[in-house]
C-alpha positions as a Python dict, from the first residue, in 0.01 Angstrom:
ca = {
    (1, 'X'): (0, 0, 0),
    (2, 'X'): (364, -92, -60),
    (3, 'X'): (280, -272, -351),
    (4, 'X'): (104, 0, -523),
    (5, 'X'): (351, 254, -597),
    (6, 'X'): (389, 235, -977),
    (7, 'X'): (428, 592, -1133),
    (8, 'X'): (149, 772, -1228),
    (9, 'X'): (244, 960, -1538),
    (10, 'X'): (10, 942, -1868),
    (11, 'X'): (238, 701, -2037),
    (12, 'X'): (195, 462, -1732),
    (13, 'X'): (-132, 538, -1681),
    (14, 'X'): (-283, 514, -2049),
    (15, 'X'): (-35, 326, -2248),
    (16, 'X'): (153, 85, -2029),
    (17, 'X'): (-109, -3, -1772),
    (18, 'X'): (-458, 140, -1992),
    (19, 'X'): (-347, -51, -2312),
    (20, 'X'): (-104, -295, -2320),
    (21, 'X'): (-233, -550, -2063),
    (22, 'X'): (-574, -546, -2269),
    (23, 'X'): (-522, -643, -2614),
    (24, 'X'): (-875, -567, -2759),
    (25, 'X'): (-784, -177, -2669),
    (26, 'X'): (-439, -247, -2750),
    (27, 'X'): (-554, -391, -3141),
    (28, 'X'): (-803, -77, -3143),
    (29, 'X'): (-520, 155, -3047),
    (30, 'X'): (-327, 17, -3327),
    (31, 'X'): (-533, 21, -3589),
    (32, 'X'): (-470, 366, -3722),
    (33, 'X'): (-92, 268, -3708),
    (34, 'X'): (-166, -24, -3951),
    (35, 'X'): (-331, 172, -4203),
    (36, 'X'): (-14, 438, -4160),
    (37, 'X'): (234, 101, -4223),
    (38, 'X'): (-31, -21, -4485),
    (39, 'X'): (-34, 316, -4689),
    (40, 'X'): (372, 395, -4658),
    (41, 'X'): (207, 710, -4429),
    (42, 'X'): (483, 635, -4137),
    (43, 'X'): (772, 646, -4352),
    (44, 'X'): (639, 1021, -4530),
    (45, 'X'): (633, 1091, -4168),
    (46, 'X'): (963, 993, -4073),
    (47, 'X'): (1092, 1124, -4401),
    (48, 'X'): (934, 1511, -4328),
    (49, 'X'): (1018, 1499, -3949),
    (50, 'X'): (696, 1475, -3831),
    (51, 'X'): (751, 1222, -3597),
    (52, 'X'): (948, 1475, -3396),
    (53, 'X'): (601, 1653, -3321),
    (54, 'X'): (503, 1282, -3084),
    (55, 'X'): (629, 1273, -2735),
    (56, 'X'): (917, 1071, -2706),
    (57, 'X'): (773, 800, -2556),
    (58, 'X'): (507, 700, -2823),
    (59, 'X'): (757, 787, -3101),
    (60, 'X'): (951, 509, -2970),
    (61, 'X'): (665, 281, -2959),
    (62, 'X'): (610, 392, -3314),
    (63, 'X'): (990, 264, -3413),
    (64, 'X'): (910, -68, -3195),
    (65, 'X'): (611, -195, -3381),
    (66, 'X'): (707, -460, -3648),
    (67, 'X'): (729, -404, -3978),
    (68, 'X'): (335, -540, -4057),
    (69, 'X'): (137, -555, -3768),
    (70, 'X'): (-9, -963, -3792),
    (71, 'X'): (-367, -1001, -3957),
    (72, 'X'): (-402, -1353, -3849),
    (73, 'X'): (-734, -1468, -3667),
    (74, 'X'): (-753, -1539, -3275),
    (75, 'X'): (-640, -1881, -3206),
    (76, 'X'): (-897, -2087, -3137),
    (77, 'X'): (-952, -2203, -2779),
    (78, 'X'): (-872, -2570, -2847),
    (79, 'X'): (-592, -2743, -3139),
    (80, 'X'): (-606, -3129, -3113),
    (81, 'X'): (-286, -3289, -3169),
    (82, 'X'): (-161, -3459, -3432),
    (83, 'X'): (-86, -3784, -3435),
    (84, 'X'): (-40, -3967, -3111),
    (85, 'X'): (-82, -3729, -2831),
    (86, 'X'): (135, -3654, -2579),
    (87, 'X'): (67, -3421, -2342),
    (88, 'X'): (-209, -3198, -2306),
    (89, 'X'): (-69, -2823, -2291),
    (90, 'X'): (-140, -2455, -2309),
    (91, 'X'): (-31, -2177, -2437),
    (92, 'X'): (-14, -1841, -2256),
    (93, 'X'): (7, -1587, -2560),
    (94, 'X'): (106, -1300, -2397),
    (95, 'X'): (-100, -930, -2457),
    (96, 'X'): (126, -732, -2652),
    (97, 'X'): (258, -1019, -2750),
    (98, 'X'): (-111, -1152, -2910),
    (99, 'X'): (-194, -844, -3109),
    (100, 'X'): (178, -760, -3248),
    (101, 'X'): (329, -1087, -3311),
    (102, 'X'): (29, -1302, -3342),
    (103, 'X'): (132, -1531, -3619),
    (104, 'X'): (467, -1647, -3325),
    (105, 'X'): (157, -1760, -3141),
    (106, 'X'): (14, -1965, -3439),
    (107, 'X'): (369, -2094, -3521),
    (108, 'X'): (477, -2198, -3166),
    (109, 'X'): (107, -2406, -3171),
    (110, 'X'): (107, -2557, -3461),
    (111, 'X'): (471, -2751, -3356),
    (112, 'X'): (336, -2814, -3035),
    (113, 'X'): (41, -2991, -3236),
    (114, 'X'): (307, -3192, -3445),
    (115, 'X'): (509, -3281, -3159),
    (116, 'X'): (172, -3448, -3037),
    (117, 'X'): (65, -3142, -2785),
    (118, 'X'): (-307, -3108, -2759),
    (119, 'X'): (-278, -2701, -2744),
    (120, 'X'): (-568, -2535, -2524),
    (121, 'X'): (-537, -2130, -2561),
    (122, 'X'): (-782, -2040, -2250),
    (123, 'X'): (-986, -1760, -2290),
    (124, 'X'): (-962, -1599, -1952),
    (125, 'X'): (-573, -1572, -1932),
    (126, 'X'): (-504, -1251, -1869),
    (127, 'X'): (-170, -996, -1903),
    (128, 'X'): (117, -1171, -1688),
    (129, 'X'): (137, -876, -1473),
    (130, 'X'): (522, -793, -1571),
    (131, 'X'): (431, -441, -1738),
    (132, 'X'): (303, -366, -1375),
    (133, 'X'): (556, -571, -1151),
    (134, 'X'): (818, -343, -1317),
    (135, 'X'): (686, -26, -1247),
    (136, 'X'): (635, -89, -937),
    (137, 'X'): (283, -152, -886),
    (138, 'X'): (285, -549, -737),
    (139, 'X'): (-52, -563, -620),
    (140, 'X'): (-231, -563, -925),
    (141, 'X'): (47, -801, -1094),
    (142, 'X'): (-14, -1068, -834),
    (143, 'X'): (-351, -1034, -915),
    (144, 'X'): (-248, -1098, -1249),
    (145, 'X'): (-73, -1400, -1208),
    (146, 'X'): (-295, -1577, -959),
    (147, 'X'): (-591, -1521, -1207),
    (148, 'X'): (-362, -1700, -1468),
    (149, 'X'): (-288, -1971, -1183),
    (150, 'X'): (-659, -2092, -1204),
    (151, 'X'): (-662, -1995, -1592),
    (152, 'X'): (-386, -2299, -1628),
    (153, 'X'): (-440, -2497, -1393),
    (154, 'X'): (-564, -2853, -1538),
    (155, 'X'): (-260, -2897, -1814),
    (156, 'X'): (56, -3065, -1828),
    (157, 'X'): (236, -2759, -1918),
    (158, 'X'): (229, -2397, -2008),
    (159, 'X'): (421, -2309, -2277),
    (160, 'X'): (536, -1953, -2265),
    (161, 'X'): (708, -1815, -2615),
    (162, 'X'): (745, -1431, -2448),
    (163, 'X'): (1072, -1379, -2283),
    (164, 'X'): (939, -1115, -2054),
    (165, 'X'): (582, -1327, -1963),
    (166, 'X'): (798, -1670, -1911),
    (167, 'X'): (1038, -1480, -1684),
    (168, 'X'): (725, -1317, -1474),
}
């Protein structure tokens, strides 16, 4: 269909649409970067030229990833507010977002909690579709978003801390 045309290469195909909406993969796929950040193997890399030998692509993903990849835990699925609460909220974390700048997440909640939000994180959000609205393949973004439409449905607001989720 019309909406389907997104390109096919292997970086759409196994990165941007096989990894990146789906942050368990996404984590696993990371986790031999970590232990390169964690053991200074990245920069011997950079500093011999051996990141020449990736395709270009994934050595830019490489130059992307922040500093220390986050170690904090999932947030949990419910954070009450505190003090007198005044709205009832959640909070859309985003997939790349979750696994590579996890501790925003826990930061943007915990002032929603002291600004009397009672956060809900649901379980069953899923990626906001924009990796695959931009390439081109609309169909399977707008099933994206209307599985996040019943995901939020019963809360005051969504709050949105991604730039690129918020705008999708």
């Amino acid at each position: 269909s019309d909406g389907d045309r997104a390109p096919h290469d292997w970086f759409h195909k196994y990165v941007l649409f096989g990894l990146f909406p789906h942050p368990k993969r996404l984590r696993w796929a990371l986790l031999p970067a970590k232990l390169a950040q964690r053991f200074g193997i990245l920069r011997g890399m950079e500093k011999l030229g051996l990141m020449r030998m990736l395709p270009q692509r994934l050595r830019q993903l490489v130059y992307t990833l922040p500093e220390k990849l986050p170690s904090e835990p999932p947030l949990p699925e419910f954070l009450p507010a505190i003090g007198r609460r005044r709205a009832r909220v959640a909070l859309f974390t985003g997939c790349v977002n979750d696994v590579m700048f996890r501790n925003t997440n826990w930061a943007t909640a915990r002032v929603l909690q002291k600004n009397g939000c009672d956060v809900l994180v649901p379980r069953d959000q899923a990626c906001c579709g924009a990796i695959h609205f931009h390439a081109g393949a609309s169909d399977p973004a707008r099933r994206l978003v209307d599985a996040n439409v019943k995901s939020f449905a019963e809360v005051d607001r969504v709050i949105v801390n991604v730039a690129g989720c918020g705008a999708m």
